[in-house]
Short mmCIF file of C-alpha atoms in Angstrom, two decimals:
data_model
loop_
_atom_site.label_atom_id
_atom_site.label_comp_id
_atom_site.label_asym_id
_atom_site.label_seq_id
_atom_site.Cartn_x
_atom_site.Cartn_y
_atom_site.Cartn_z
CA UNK P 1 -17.94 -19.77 22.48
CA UNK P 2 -20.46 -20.08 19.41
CA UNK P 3 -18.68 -16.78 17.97
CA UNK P 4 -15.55 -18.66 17.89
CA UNK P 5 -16.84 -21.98 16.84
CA UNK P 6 -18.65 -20.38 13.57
CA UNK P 7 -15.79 -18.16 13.03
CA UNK P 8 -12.67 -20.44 13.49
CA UNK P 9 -12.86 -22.19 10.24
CA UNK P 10 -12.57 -18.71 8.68
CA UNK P 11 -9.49 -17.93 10.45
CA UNK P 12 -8.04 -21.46 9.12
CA UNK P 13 -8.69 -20.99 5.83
CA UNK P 14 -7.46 -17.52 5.76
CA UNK P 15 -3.86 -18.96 7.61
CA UNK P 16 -4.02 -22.47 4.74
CA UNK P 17 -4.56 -20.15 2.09
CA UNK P 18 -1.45 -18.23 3.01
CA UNK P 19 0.40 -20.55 3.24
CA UNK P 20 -0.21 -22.82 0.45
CA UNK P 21 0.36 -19.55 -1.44
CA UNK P 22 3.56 -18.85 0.08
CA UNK P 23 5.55 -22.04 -0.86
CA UNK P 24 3.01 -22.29 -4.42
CA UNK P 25 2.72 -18.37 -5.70
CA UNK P 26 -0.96 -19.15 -6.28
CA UNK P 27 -2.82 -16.12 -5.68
CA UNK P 28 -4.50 -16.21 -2.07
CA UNK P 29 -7.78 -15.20 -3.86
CA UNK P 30 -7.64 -18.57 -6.39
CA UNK P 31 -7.76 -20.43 -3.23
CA UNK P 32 -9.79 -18.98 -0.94
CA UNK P 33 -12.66 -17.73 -2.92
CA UNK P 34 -13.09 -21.78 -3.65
CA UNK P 35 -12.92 -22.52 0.04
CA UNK P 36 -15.58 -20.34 1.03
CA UNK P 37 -17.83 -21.21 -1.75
CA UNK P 38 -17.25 -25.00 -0.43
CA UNK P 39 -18.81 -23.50 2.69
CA UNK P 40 -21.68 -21.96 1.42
CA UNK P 41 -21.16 -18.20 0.29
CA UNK P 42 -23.80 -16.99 -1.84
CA UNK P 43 -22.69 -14.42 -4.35
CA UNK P 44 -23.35 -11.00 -2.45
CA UNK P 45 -20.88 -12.73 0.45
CA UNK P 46 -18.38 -14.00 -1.59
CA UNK P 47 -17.62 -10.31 -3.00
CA UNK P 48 -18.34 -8.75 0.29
CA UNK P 49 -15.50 -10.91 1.43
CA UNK P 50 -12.70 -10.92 -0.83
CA UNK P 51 -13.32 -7.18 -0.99
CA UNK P 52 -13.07 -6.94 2.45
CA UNK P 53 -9.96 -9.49 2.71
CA UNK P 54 -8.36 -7.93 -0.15
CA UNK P 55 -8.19 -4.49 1.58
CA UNK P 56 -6.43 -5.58 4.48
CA UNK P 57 -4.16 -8.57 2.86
CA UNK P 58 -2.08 -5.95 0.77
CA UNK P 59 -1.93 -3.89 3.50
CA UNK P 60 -0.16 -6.94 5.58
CA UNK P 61 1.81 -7.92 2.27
CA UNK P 62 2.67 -3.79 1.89
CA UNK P 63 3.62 -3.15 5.52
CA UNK P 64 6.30 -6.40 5.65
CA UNK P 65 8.99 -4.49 5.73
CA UNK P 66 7.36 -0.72 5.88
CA UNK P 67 8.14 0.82 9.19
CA UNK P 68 6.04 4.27 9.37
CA UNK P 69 6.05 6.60 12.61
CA UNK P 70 4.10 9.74 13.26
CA UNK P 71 7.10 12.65 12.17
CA UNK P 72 7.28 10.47 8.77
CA UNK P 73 4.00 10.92 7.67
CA UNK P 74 3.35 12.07 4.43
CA UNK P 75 -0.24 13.76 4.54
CA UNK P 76 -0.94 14.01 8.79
CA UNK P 77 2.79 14.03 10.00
CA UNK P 78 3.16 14.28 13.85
CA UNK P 79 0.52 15.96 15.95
CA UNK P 80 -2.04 15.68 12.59
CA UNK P 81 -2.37 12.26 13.04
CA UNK P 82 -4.98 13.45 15.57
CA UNK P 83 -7.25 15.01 12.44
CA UNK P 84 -8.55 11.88 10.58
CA UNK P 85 -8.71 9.93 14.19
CA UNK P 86 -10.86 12.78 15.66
CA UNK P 87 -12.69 12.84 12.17
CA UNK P 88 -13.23 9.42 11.61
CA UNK P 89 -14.87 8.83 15.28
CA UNK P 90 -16.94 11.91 15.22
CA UNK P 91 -18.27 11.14 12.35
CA UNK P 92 -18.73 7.13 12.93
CA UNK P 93 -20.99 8.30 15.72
CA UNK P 94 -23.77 9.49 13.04
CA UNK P 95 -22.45 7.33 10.20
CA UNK P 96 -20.76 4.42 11.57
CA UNK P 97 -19.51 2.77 7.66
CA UNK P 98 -18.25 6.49 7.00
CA UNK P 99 -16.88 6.90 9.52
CA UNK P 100 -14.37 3.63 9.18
CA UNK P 101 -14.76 3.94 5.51
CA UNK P 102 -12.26 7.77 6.27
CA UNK P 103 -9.95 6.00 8.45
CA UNK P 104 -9.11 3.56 5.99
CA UNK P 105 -8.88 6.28 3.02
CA UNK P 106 -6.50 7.98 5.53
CA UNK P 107 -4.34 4.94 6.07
CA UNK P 108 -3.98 4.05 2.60
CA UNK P 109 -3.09 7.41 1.48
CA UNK P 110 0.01 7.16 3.97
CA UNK P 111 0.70 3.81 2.74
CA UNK P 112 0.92 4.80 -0.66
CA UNK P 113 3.04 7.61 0.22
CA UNK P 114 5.52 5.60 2.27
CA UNK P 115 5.53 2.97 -0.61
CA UNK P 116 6.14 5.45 -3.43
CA UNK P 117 9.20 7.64 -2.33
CA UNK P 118 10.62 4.04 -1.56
CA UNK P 119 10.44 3.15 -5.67
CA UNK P 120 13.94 4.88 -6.85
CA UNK P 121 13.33 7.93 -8.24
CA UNK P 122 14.23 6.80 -12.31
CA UNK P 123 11.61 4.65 -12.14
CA UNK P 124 8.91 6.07 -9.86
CA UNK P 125 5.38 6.95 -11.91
CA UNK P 126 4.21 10.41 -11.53
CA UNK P 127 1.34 11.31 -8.92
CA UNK P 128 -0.55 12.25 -11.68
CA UNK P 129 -0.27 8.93 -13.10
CA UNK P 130 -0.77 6.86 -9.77
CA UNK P 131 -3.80 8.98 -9.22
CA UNK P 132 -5.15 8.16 -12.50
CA UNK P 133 -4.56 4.32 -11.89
CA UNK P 134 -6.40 4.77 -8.49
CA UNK P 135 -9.51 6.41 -10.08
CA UNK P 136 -9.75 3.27 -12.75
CA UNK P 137 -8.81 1.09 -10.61
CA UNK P 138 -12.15 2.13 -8.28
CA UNK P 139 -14.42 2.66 -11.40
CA UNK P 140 -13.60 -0.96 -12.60
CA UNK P 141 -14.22 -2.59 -8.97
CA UNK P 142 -17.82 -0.38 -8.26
CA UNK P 143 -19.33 -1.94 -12.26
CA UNK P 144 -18.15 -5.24 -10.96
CA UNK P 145 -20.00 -4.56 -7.61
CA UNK P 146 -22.85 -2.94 -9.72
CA UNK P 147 -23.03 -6.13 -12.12
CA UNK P 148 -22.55 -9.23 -10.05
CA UNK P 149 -26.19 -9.25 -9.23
CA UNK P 150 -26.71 -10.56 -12.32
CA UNK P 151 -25.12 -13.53 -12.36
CA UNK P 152 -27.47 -15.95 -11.39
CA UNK P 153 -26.36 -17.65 -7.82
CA UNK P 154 -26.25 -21.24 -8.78
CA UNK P 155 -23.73 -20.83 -11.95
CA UNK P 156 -21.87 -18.17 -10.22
CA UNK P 157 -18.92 -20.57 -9.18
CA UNK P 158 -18.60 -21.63 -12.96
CA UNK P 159 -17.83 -17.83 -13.62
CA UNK P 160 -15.55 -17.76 -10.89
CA UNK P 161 -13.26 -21.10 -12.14
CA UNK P 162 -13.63 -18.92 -15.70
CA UNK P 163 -12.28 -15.89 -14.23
CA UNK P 164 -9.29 -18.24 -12.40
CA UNK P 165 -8.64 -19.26 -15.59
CA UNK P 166 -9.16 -16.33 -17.34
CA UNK P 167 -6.16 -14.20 -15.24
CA UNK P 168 -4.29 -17.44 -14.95
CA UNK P 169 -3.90 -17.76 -18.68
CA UNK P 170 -2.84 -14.07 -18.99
CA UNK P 171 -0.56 -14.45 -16.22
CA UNK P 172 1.40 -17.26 -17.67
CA UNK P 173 0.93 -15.37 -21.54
CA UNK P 174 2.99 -12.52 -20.02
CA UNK P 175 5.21 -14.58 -18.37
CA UNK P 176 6.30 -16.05 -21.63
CA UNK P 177 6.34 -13.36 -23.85
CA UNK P 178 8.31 -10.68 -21.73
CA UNK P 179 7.09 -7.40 -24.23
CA UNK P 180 4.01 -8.37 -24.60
CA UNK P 181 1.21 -4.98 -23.36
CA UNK P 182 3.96 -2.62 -23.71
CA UNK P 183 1.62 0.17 -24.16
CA UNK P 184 -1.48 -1.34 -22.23
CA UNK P 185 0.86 -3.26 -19.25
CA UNK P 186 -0.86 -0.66 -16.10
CA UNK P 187 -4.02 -0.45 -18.22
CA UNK P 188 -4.27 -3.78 -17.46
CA UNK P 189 -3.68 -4.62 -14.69
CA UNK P 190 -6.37 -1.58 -13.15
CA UNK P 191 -8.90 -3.25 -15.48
CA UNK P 192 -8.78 -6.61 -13.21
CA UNK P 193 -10.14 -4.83 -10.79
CA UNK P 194 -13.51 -5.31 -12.29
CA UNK P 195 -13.07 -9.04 -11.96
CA UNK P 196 -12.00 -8.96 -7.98
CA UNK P 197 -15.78 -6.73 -7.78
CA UNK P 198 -17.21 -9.19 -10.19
CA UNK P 199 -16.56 -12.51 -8.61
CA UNK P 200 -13.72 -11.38 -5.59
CA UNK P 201 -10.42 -12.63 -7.92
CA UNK P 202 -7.66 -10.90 -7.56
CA UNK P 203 -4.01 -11.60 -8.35
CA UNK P 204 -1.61 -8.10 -7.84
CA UNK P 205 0.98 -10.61 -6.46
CA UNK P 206 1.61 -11.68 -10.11
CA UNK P 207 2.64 -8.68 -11.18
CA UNK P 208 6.14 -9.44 -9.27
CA UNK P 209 6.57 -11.97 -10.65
CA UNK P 210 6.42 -11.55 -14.06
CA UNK P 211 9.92 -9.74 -15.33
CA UNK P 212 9.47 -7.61 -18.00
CA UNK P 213 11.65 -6.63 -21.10
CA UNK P 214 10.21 -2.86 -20.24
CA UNK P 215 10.70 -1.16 -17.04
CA UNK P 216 7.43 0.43 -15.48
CA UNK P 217 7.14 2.45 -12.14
CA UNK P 218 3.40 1.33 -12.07
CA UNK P 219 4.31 -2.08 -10.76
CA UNK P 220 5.71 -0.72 -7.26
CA UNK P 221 2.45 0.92 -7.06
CA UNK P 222 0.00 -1.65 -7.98
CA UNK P 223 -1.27 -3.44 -4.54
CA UNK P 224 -2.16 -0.03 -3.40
CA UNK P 225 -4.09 0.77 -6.71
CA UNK P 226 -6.32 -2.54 -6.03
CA UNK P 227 -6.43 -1.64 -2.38
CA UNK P 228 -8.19 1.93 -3.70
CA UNK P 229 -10.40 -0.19 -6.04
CA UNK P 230 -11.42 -2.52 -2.68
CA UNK P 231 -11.77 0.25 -0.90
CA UNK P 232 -14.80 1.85 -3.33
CA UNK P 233 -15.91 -1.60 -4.03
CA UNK P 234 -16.26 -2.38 -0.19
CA UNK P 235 -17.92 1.07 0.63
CA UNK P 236 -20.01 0.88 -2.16
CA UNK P 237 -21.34 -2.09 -0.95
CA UNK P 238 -21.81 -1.37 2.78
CA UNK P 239 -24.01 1.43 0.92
CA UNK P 240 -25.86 -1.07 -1.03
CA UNK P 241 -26.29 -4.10 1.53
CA UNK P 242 -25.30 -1.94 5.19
CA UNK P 243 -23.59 -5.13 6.12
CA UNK P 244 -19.94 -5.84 7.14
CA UNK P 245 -18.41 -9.23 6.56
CA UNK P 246 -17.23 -10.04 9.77
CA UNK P 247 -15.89 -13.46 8.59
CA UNK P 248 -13.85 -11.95 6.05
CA UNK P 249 -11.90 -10.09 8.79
CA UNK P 250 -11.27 -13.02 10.47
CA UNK P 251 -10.15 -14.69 7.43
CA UNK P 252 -7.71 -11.73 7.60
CA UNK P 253 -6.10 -12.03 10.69
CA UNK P 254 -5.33 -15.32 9.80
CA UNK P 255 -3.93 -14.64 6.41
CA UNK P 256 -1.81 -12.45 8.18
CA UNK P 257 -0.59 -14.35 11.19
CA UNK P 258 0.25 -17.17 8.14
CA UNK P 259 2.21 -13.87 6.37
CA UNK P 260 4.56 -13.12 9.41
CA UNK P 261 5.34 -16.13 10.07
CA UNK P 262 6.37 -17.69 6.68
CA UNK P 263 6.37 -14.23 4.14
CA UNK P 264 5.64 -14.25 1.01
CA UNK P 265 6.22 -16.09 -2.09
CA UNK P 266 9.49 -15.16 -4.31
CA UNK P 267 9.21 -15.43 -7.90
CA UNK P 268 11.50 -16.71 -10.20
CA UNK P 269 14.04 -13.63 -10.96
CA UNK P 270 14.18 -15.41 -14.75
CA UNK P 271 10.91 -14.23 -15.49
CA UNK P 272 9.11 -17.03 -16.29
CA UNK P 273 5.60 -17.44 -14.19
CA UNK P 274 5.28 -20.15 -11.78
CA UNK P 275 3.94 -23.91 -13.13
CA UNK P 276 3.36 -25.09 -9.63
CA UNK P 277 1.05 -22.17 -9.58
CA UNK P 278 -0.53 -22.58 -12.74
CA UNK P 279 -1.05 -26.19 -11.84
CA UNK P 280 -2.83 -25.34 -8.43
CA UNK P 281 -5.64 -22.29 -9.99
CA UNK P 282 -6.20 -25.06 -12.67
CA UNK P 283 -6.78 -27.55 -10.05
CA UNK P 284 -8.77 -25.26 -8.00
CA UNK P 285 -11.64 -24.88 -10.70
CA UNK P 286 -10.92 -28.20 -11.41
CA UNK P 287 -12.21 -29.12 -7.37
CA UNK P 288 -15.09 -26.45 -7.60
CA UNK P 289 -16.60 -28.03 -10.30
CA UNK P 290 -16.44 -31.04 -9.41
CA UNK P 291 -18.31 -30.22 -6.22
CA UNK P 292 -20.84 -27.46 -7.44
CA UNK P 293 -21.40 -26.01 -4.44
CA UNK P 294 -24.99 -24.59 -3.41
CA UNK P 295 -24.68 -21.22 -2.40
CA UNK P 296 -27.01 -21.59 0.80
CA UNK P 297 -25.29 -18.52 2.63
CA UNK P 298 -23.01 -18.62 5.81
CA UNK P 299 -26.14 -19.96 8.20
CA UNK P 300 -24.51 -20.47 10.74
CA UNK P 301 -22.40 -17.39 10.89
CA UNK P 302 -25.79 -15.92 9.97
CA UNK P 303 -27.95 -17.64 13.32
CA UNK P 304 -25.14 -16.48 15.67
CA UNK P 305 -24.99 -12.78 15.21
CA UNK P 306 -28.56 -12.38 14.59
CA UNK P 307 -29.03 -13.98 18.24
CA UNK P 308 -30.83 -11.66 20.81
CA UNK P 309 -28.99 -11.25 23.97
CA UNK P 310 -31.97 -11.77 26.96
CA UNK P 311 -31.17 -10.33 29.69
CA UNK P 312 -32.34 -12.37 33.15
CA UNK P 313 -35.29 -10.26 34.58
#
């Protein structure tokens, strides 16, 4: 019962920040990296978190409407499947984090696979190209990992509100001025990853809705490029810290049940990025400064699962 009771409010706040963001288009990220630093995240938990969260939001946003058996597999089709299973768990026995860490590298290849033959063919990037984005896209999120140390724990929510702002403001820029990055637009977008290790923003979802005067392939591909950056952010970490956020996966499941049940937000087909959503980052920082919260660490999450089990003699 205390597992549930410290856990719970993580599950709400993943399920409220879904669905604020589905009727808003905030990003999920400009809400709930707010809500947990109301609750006490200290820097090192706050990226654990998001990185964590991030990894297995897109896959729920991704999958939607993604429907992949065994025979359509692109790297282990049919009786394969068995390889990075068998891999994964003999492996996890010695190496537990490794062992998960090459499951998930496995699933998100076949994601990305399923996703990319499903962009038409005109407009599809090249592998070599997708591959590229992947490799910057992890690069950028291990120096945010590598640097958010540094930010000293009680001003770290005042670079979080900047970095809301920050993507806000270019969100809304590009919104407005429809050939604007022409050259740079997937350059970008794979440099944000540094801000999602950094402080545990991130805002892929944007990307749809911002119409461009330019077509791209890159945009069909981007959620799994920041997945790939989470992905070496998060295992980079486990190496750094050997923890696992365990309320970020809750936070997860709840994001998701809020996803199935009402979707996702639809942009405006005209191009123009969302006010209401402008509105709500801006009043998120707006909130988080106002409160300055203390980052004092999830305690209670904390005194639960370090608990000893005693056994009666």
């Amino acid at each position: 019962m205390e597992y549930i009771t410290v856990l719970l409010p993580f599950l709400g706040a993943g399920f409220m920040s879904a669905v604020i963001s589905r009727f808003t288009g905030v990003a999920i990220s400009m809400l709930l990296v707010p809500t947990i630093l109301y609750m006490g995240a200290t820097p090192a938990e706050t990226v654990a978190f998001m990185l964590t969260f991030v990894l297995y939001n897109n896959f729920t946003v991704e999958t939607q409407d993604v429907r992949m058996s065994a025979k359509d597999l692109v790297f282990f089709p049919g009786w394969r499947l068995i390889i990075p299973v068998i891999l994964s768990l003999v492996i996890g026995l010695v190496l537990p984090y490794v062992g998960v860490g090459i499951f998930i590298f496995c699933f998100i290849l076949e994601l990305a696979a399923a996703l990319y033959y499903r962009i038409p063919v005109e407009q599809r990037p090249t592998v070599a190209s997708v591959v590229y984005y992947s490799l910057a896209a992890m690069v950028a999120c291990i120096a945010g990992v590598l640097l958010f140390p540094f930010i000293p724990a009680p001003y770290f929510f005042i670079v979080v509100g900047v970095a809301i702002l920050a993507v806000t403001a270019f969100a809304w820029y590009a919104g407005k001025h429809r050939d604007a990055f022409r050259g740079s637009w997937g350059t970008i977008w794979t440099a944000l990853a540094f801000v999602l290790g950094f402080v545990g923003i991130e805002a892929s979802s944007y990307n749809k809705g911002l119409r461009r005067s330019f077509a791209t392939g890159f945009d069909g591909v981007l959620s799994i490029v920041m997945a790939m950056g989470a992905f070496a952010g998060m295992m980079l970490y486990f190496a750094m810290y050997n923890e696992f956020s365990m309320p970020s996966l809750i936070a997860a499941i709840g994001s998701a049940i809020g996803i199935r049940f009402f979707g996702v937000y639809e942009f405006s087909r005209g191009g123009s990025f969302s006010y209401v959503a402008i509105a709500l980052a801006v009043l998120a920082v707006l909130c988080l400064y106002l409160v300055a919260p203390e980052p004092v660490g999830f305690t209670a999450v904390q005194q639960v699962f370090d608990q000893q089990v005693v056994t009666p003699r």
